[in-house]
């Protein structure tokens, strides 16, 4: 067990030895080392967050056919640091009549709900925060805390626009948790366990190829959970004066903004873990844990890029369209897909791998095609009832 | 005092303190937020009892749905942003007396039971609570009937809540 | 080793606090908050008995899951009723909701 094979355990054991040498008893040393590990992870994530700001601005610039920040430092790399300095030196206002404790607690809870997700992300075969056997459900639980923080922010600002924005965002988040939960069950059905490591280990064929419709629905529900376009009615700058964020300035707003970017990257990571094999890449991850971390970060960046691509390509959807889309199309489709997946999994239980993959893929495509046909015919009927019958053209 | 006992005491005191704040604070939104803190403490208690699926479901169902429903309801049923009037009945001393009597009665009743001071048996190794729970909930020899009845109950509650709160314009 | 009595006393205390909330608060929603506390106390009892009793028979956890479902159903219908009453009578104070239609 050398440093390159299992760095965390070697470092933890060495540190515990040092603390025991100083005279601390074993349990206290263990707890202290665990705290240091958490502190290290959070520091790395926050530093990553700074570069996510840079990546976001560069990528949006390239999508919009411009260059992005390129004045500060090479390729504009110092730009996020300038942003941080600006946010820190801004005046930290609290609106009069606001509920001070709740107002100050909301950005903290929002950031906490994102950081806590990384406790169950397996970044390498031997490096994992905590090996919960309900890791998949933990994702939804952390989303619940994020939802709570938004409604706290919206209400405590003592501002009607903030409250409406907060209500809308929470309604969207709570609604889209339903198809997301159903789609989280699909890797669980395939792997037979809710443990994140078990799901990664079982992905000899990436689950994206076995259940593409599941991956797509999970992506749509995740983008809605994140509150990013096209579902960003609550905090788009041109809508409702940026929603629950209105009264927040300075570093408190910075925490919401940075938390949202880190949340998007985290969901890119979860999309990679659940549907693209996580840190696995044809056996490369067994070579060294650092290689596994690199593979996971690359896949998470690709997922994050897809989420950014959707953001900067699609228009914003209205709140009633969002909720109608969820309850009338996405949730029935998600549950139908879950039923079809469970049925096909039981039917193809003993089949060979290629037959299984092909059968599931076909079932997914058929389900998606049927759903689209139903949606298309419903749209045709609605359009006919609104526009009236088309006039018959005279043929020559 | 083992570490487990200290942790349990901290969690129990935190939860009971939050519960007291739920029933005594004047501001209703604060009461709902203290309820969130209480529910979180209860989830930690479940985790201490090795029921981690129940702990996570507690956070998802109670904090993620029920507490948010409470906060929405509090915000939708007030004329302004402040709470008016006293928040306790005029007979609050009688309520406190009844609560203390119930607590005393429950503890004295339970302490007469022979298994009151049991300690937990160690769980068998390789114990997979989730698959066992899944089998109990769906196996005809176990509890599939209450499970299905609970889902019908949820459907009835869904239809009823939508109908009752529907704003017929 | 935490004896079972500690969990049972904890649950009994939570139940009594919830009972106090139900009996004493004026606002209808605050009464529902007290009911939630009582349901959580019951759940702690069920899970504690599962753990300290026959852990292989999942009866306690199954009961707890059914109580989750029942509590969710009851809260949603109760709050829908409270909102509906607020729309008609413009008040949610339980003392003022003492007459049927007049």
PDB file of N, CA and C in Angstrom, chain A residues 37 43 74 114 161-162 172 196 246 302 305 316 350 394:
ATOM      1  N   UNK A  37      -9.573  15.957   6.573  1.00  0.00           N
ATOM      2  CA  UNK A  37      -9.909  15.476   5.236  1.00  0.00           C
ATOM      3  C   UNK A  37     -11.063  16.248   4.634  1.00  0.00           C
ATOM      4  N   UNK A  43     -11.690  22.787   0.452  1.00  0.00           N
ATOM      5  CA  UNK A  43     -10.758  23.762  -0.114  1.00  0.00           C
ATOM      6  C   UNK A  43     -10.542  23.491  -1.601  1.00  0.00           C
ATOM      7  N   UNK A  74      -2.806  35.655 -18.630  1.00  0.00           N
ATOM      8  CA  UNK A  74      -2.869  34.918 -19.901  1.00  0.00           C
ATOM      9  C   UNK A  74      -4.234  34.272 -20.054  1.00  0.00           C
ATOM     10  N   UNK A 114     -24.561  22.088  -1.673  1.00  0.00           N
ATOM     11  CA  UNK A 114     -23.738  21.638  -2.795  1.00  0.00           C
ATOM     12  C   UNK A 114     -22.512  20.890  -2.302  1.00  0.00           C
ATOM     13  N   UNK A 161     -40.921  40.801  -4.992  1.00  0.00           N
ATOM     14  CA  UNK A 161     -40.363  40.134  -6.168  1.00  0.00           C
ATOM     15  C   UNK A 161     -39.493  38.961  -5.764  1.00  0.00           C
ATOM     16  N   UNK A 162     -38.740  39.155  -4.670  1.00  0.00           N
ATOM     17  CA  UNK A 162     -37.909  38.048  -4.197  1.00  0.00           C
ATOM     18  C   UNK A 162     -38.770  36.872  -3.792  1.00  0.00           C
ATOM     19  N   UNK A 172     -40.592  24.794  -9.116  1.00  0.00           N
ATOM     20  CA  UNK A 172     -39.920  24.068 -10.195  1.00  0.00           C
ATOM     21  C   UNK A 172     -39.029  22.977  -9.632  1.00  0.00           C
ATOM     22  N   UNK A 196     -22.994   4.142  -4.754  1.00  0.00           N
ATOM     23  CA  UNK A 196     -22.366   4.769  -5.914  1.00  0.00           C
ATOM     24  C   UNK A 196     -21.238   3.907  -6.468  1.00  0.00           C
ATOM     25  N   UNK A 246     -32.435  39.179  -5.413  1.00  0.00           N
ATOM     26  CA  UNK A 246     -32.441  40.636  -5.569  1.00  0.00           C
ATOM     27  C   UNK A 246     -31.676  41.338  -4.467  1.00  0.00           C
ATOM     28  N   UNK A 302     -17.041  17.351 -19.231  1.00  0.00           N
ATOM     29  CA  UNK A 302     -17.829  17.150 -20.438  1.00  0.00           C
ATOM     30  C   UNK A 302     -19.320  17.283 -20.136  1.00  0.00           C
ATOM     31  N   UNK A 305     -20.048  20.809 -19.695  1.00  0.00           N
ATOM     32  CA  UNK A 305     -20.073  21.483 -20.981  1.00  0.00           C
ATOM     33  C   UNK A 305     -21.420  21.286 -21.660  1.00  0.00           C
ATOM     34  N   UNK A 316     -35.554  30.793 -22.684  1.00  0.00           N
ATOM     35  CA  UNK A 316     -36.175  30.572 -21.389  1.00  0.00           C
ATOM     36  C   UNK A 316     -37.619  30.147 -21.553  1.00  0.00           C
ATOM     37  N   UNK A 350     -31.423 -13.300 -18.084  1.00  0.00           N
ATOM     38  CA  UNK A 350     -30.331 -14.250 -18.280  1.00  0.00           C
ATOM     39  C   UNK A 350     -29.613 -14.078 -19.595  1.00  0.00           C
ATOM     40  N   UNK A 394     -56.936  26.062 -53.369  1.00  0.00           N
ATOM     41  CA  UNK A 394     -57.427  25.681 -54.703  1.00  0.00           C
ATOM     42  C   UNK A 394     -56.258  25.160 -55.507  1.00  0.00           C
TER      43      UNK A 394
END
